Every structure is written in structure tokens, then in C-alpha cells.
Amino acid sequence: MDNLKKYLNAYVNDPLDPYINAKLGEEYELIGQGAAAHSYFLRAAELLHDKDPEMTYCCILKTWKQLHKTTRRLEWEKGQLQTAVAYLPQRPEAYLHLSLHHSNKEEWKESYMYACLGLLYTDKEPLPYDVNYPGDYMLIFQKAFSSWYIGQREESKELWIQLSKMDNIQTEHMNVIKHNIKTLN
């Protein structure tokens, strides 16, 4: 709460500072106030759009994340992810979330396509705020997962094996990888 008070005081003195708006968004998110967080991240993105592309992109993804938590506005979420891709297409995070979006709807070709596109833009510095991006390996995971459903079974097997040899994969994902290798062989 101390940080929230600090940033609210700074905001009163300079409401057009995009970084203060983003910090307020982050603080509101941390205390579970998604609507307030969404508003501040949206404002930060608007103020930064022609000054700091990576931070703007991050704020766009943060607005997506706030509504993603509600699970009620899937088409708006998809649109916000597409906005992020259109704004900064050389970042991988929005591609991953679009791939996941389409996987959840069992739209395998779209899921595969977004995973492939995201893999073109890996090895980037992390964004300043958490946007539910566990790492580049998740794009390979999504490609392995969706390739199975579009008939690319050998590619899927090879990708699961590739993933099994990687470090820094979350335990839940590694369990799925091991299960799929065991099941597919």
C-alpha cells in the first residue's frame, strides 16, 4: 500500500506522466483491482505510443491481462492481442497468447500459425511488467501441441523431445512434455 500511496501522490502532481500511470496500474493489479489497473495501463499506453514502443506494448498486454482474468470478454481479449501485434510485431508475447486463445477454441491452424510467428521473434529482453509469458519455450510448446492436431505428427514428436532437453521450464509444462513423449512413443 505504501507504493500505491507514493504513486498516487506522484500522479496528483503529474497525471500525464505515463510511467507513473503504469506504476499505478501495476500497484492496482497487485491488490486485485483489475478495473483500476486496466485504466492506468490504458492511459500509459496512450501517453507513450509515440515515445516508448516496448513499454506501450507492455501496457497494451497489461490491459489484455486484466480482462483475461475475468474470462468474460474473449473477443475483446483477442482484439487487444491483435492490437499489440500490430503495434509491435517483433515481440513474441502477444503471439503466444493468440496461439493459446486459438488452442482453447480448438482452432489448431490458427494456434499453430501464431506459435510459428512468435518463434520468429524470440530472445528478447523481458518486458518491464509480468504479462503471463513464462518464456520462449512456450511458443515451442504451443507449436508442438497444435502441430499434432493439424497432422504434423513427426514435427510434434520432435518438438516435444526438443522441449524435454531444455532448462528453465515450469514444472507443470515439463510434466506435460514428459507425458506427451511417453504417450507418443
Tab-separated table of C-alpha atoms in Angstrom:
chain	number	residue	atom	x	y	z
A	1	MET	CA	0.000	0.000	0.000
A	2	ASP	CA	2.929	2.338	0.595
A	3	ASN	CA	3.876	2.194	-3.095
A	4	LEU	CA	0.272	2.847	-4.099
A	5	LYS	CA	0.169	5.961	-1.914
A	6	LYS	CA	3.532	7.089	-3.267
A	7	TYR	CA	2.408	6.742	-6.897
A	8	LEU	CA	-0.985	8.339	-6.217
A	9	ASN	CA	0.815	11.368	-4.760
A	10	ALA	CA	3.099	11.478	-7.799
A	11	TYR	CA	0.051	11.166	-10.073
A	12	VAL	CA	-1.628	14.164	-8.426
A	13	ASN	CA	1.467	16.210	-9.234
A	14	ASP	CA	1.814	14.907	-12.803
A	15	PRO	CA	-1.192	12.966	-14.161
A	16	LEU	CA	0.283	12.930	-17.668
A	17	ASP	CA	3.422	11.022	-16.682
A	18	PRO	CA	2.947	7.693	-18.475
A	19	TYR	CA	5.375	5.839	-16.212
A	20	ILE	CA	3.508	6.915	-13.093
A	21	ASN	CA	0.286	5.736	-14.757
A	22	ALA	CA	1.920	2.365	-15.488
A	23	LYS	CA	3.227	2.071	-11.923
A	24	LEU	CA	-0.250	2.797	-10.608
A	25	GLY	CA	-1.613	0.112	-12.930
A	26	GLU	CA	0.892	-2.363	-11.545
A	27	GLU	CA	0.093	-1.472	-7.936
A	28	TYR	CA	-3.653	-1.779	-8.503
A	29	GLU	CA	-3.116	-5.139	-10.184
A	30	LEU	CA	-1.096	-6.337	-7.195
A	31	ILE	CA	-4.016	-5.629	-4.842
A	32	GLY	CA	-6.573	-7.218	-7.171
A	33	GLN	CA	-8.167	-4.057	-8.505
A	34	GLY	CA	-8.264	-5.042	-12.179
A	35	ALA	CA	-10.551	-2.260	-13.397
A	36	ALA	CA	-8.333	0.452	-11.945
A	37	ALA	CA	-5.216	-1.330	-13.207
A	38	HIS	CA	-6.741	-1.559	-16.678
A	39	SER	CA	-7.497	2.168	-16.739
A	40	TYR	CA	-3.996	3.213	-15.731
A	41	PHE	CA	-2.296	0.822	-18.150
A	42	LEU	CA	-4.527	2.012	-20.971
A	43	ARG	CA	-3.724	5.628	-20.129
A	44	ALA	CA	0.012	4.852	-20.012
A	45	ALA	CA	-0.157	3.178	-23.437
A	46	GLU	CA	-1.979	6.186	-24.883
A	47	LEU	CA	0.598	8.601	-23.467
A	48	LEU	CA	3.587	6.506	-24.572
A	49	HIS	CA	2.534	5.316	-28.022
A	50	ASP	CA	4.983	7.528	-29.913
A	51	LYS	CA	7.751	7.631	-27.273
A	52	ASP	CA	8.472	4.165	-25.867
A	53	PRO	CA	7.254	1.286	-28.068
A	54	GLU	CA	8.212	-1.573	-25.749
A	55	MET	CA	6.566	-0.012	-22.715
A	56	THR	CA	3.492	0.831	-24.796
A	57	TYR	CA	3.332	-2.777	-25.986
A	58	CYS	CA	3.706	-3.977	-22.408
A	59	CYS	CA	0.855	-1.718	-21.266
A	60	ILE	CA	-1.381	-2.953	-24.090
A	61	LEU	CA	-0.710	-6.512	-22.933
A	62	LYS	CA	-1.431	-5.488	-19.351
A	63	THR	CA	-4.865	-4.217	-20.417
A	64	TRP	CA	-5.427	-7.601	-22.086
A	65	LYS	CA	-4.290	-9.382	-18.916
A	66	GLN	CA	-6.782	-7.519	-16.725
A	67	LEU	CA	-9.748	-8.597	-18.819
A	68	HIS	CA	-8.318	-12.066	-19.402
A	69	LYS	CA	-8.632	-12.631	-15.666
A	70	THR	CA	-12.389	-12.047	-15.879
A	71	THR	CA	-12.863	-14.760	-18.582
A	72	ARG	CA	-15.882	-12.872	-19.922
A	73	ARG	CA	-14.660	-10.896	-22.951
A	74	LEU	CA	-12.840	-13.340	-25.215
A	75	GLU	CA	-13.304	-11.388	-28.431
A	76	TRP	CA	-12.133	-8.158	-26.811
A	77	GLU	CA	-9.105	-10.035	-25.478
A	78	LYS	CA	-8.318	-11.337	-28.956
A	79	GLY	CA	-8.661	-7.821	-30.353
A	80	GLN	CA	-6.321	-6.395	-27.739
A	81	LEU	CA	-3.722	-9.064	-28.539
A	82	GLN	CA	-4.058	-8.247	-32.222
A	83	THR	CA	-3.566	-4.580	-31.355
A	84	ALA	CA	-0.345	-5.496	-29.555
A	85	VAL	CA	0.896	-7.489	-32.571
A	86	ALA	CA	0.010	-4.681	-34.970
A	87	TYR	CA	1.725	-2.122	-32.756
A	88	LEU	CA	4.969	-4.068	-32.174
A	89	PRO	CA	5.046	-7.213	-34.329
A	90	GLN	CA	8.636	-8.086	-33.448
A	91	ARG	CA	7.827	-9.165	-29.858
A	92	PRO	CA	6.754	-12.775	-29.040
A	93	GLU	CA	4.360	-12.376	-26.100
A	94	ALA	CA	1.135	-11.477	-27.920
A	95	TYR	CA	1.724	-14.252	-30.442
A	96	LEU	CA	1.869	-16.766	-27.601
A	97	HIS	CA	-1.390	-15.525	-26.117
A	98	LEU	CA	-3.076	-15.585	-29.522
A	99	SER	CA	-1.854	-19.152	-30.005
A	100	LEU	CA	-3.278	-20.096	-26.599
A	101	HIS	CA	-6.541	-18.302	-27.404
A	102	HIS	CA	-6.994	-20.356	-30.555
A	103	SER	CA	-5.926	-23.602	-28.846
A	104	ASN	CA	-8.622	-23.067	-26.243
A	105	LYS	CA	-11.147	-22.820	-29.067
A	106	GLU	CA	-9.610	-25.864	-30.828
A	107	GLU	CA	-8.679	-23.702	-33.795
A	108	TRP	CA	-5.485	-25.596	-34.429
A	109	LYS	CA	-4.244	-23.981	-37.636
A	110	GLU	CA	-4.545	-20.511	-36.158
A	111	SER	CA	-2.859	-21.674	-32.966
A	112	TYR	CA	-0.017	-23.216	-34.965
A	113	MET	CA	0.354	-20.112	-37.121
A	114	TYR	CA	0.669	-17.761	-34.140
A	115	ALA	CA	3.170	-20.058	-32.425
A	116	CYS	CA	5.269	-20.116	-35.612
A	117	LEU	CA	5.085	-16.341	-35.972
A	118	GLY	CA	6.076	-15.807	-32.346
A	119	LEU	CA	9.097	-18.066	-32.789
A	120	LEU	CA	10.433	-15.584	-35.329
A	121	TYR	CA	10.866	-13.022	-32.531
A	122	THR	CA	12.341	-14.852	-29.557
A	123	ASP	CA	15.385	-13.992	-27.423
A	124	LYS	CA	14.109	-10.560	-26.436
A	125	GLU	CA	14.744	-8.775	-23.163
A	126	PRO	CA	11.845	-9.327	-20.750
A	127	LEU	CA	9.165	-6.671	-20.599
A	128	PRO	CA	9.104	-4.398	-17.529
A	129	TYR	CA	5.904	-5.974	-16.157
A	130	ASP	CA	4.540	-9.514	-15.996
A	131	VAL	CA	2.306	-10.360	-18.972
A	132	ASN	CA	1.950	-14.110	-18.328
A	133	TYR	CA	4.865	-15.026	-20.581
A	134	PRO	CA	6.799	-17.895	-18.990
A	135	GLY	CA	9.462	-17.860	-21.675
A	136	ASP	CA	10.169	-18.534	-25.335
A	137	TYR	CA	9.867	-22.267	-24.736
A	138	MET	CA	6.094	-21.819	-24.505
A	139	LEU	CA	5.926	-20.939	-28.194
A	140	ILE	CA	7.670	-24.234	-28.989
A	141	PHE	CA	5.252	-25.949	-26.590
A	142	GLN	CA	2.287	-24.425	-28.419
A	143	LYS	CA	3.743	-25.365	-31.791
A	144	ALA	CA	4.265	-28.953	-30.609
A	145	PHE	CA	0.761	-29.102	-29.211
A	146	SER	CA	-1.052	-27.623	-32.203
A	147	SER	CA	1.065	-29.364	-34.854
A	148	TRP	CA	-0.285	-32.707	-33.656
A	149	TYR	CA	-3.836	-31.608	-34.450
A	150	ILE	CA	-3.034	-30.366	-37.951
A	151	GLY	CA	-1.407	-33.625	-38.993
A	152	GLN	CA	2.216	-32.654	-38.394
A	153	ARG	CA	2.796	-35.603	-36.062
A	154	GLU	CA	6.531	-36.086	-36.675
A	155	GLU	CA	7.164	-32.396	-36.133
A	156	SER	CA	5.153	-32.576	-32.919
A	157	LYS	CA	7.220	-35.514	-31.620
A	158	GLU	CA	10.495	-33.750	-32.480
A	159	LEU	CA	9.378	-30.572	-30.709
A	160	TRP	CA	8.345	-32.440	-27.534
A	161	ILE	CA	11.785	-34.093	-27.477
A	162	GLN	CA	13.474	-30.716	-28.045
A	163	LEU	CA	11.487	-29.258	-25.150
A	164	SER	CA	12.422	-32.141	-22.844
A	165	LYS	CA	16.088	-31.162	-23.168
A	166	MET	CA	15.569	-27.515	-22.250
A	167	ASP	CA	16.207	-25.857	-18.903
A	168	ASN	CA	14.028	-23.376	-17.011
A	169	ILE	CA	10.711	-24.899	-17.982
A	170	GLN	CA	7.939	-24.627	-15.407
A	171	THR	CA	7.199	-27.933	-13.678
A	172	GLU	CA	3.608	-28.112	-14.908
A	173	HIS	CA	4.773	-27.727	-18.504
A	174	MET	CA	7.604	-30.230	-18.106
A	175	ASN	CA	5.093	-32.774	-16.781
A	176	VAL	CA	3.003	-32.331	-19.945
A	177	ILE	CA	6.123	-32.618	-22.116
A	178	LYS	CA	7.186	-35.878	-20.439
A	179	HIS	CA	3.665	-37.284	-20.649
A	180	ASN	CA	3.437	-36.484	-24.362
A	181	ILE	CA	6.821	-38.048	-25.123
A	182	LYS	CA	5.802	-41.181	-23.255
A	183	THR	CA	2.401	-41.306	-24.947
A	184	LEU	CA	3.644	-40.576	-28.478
A	185	ASN	CA	6.433	-43.172	-28.469
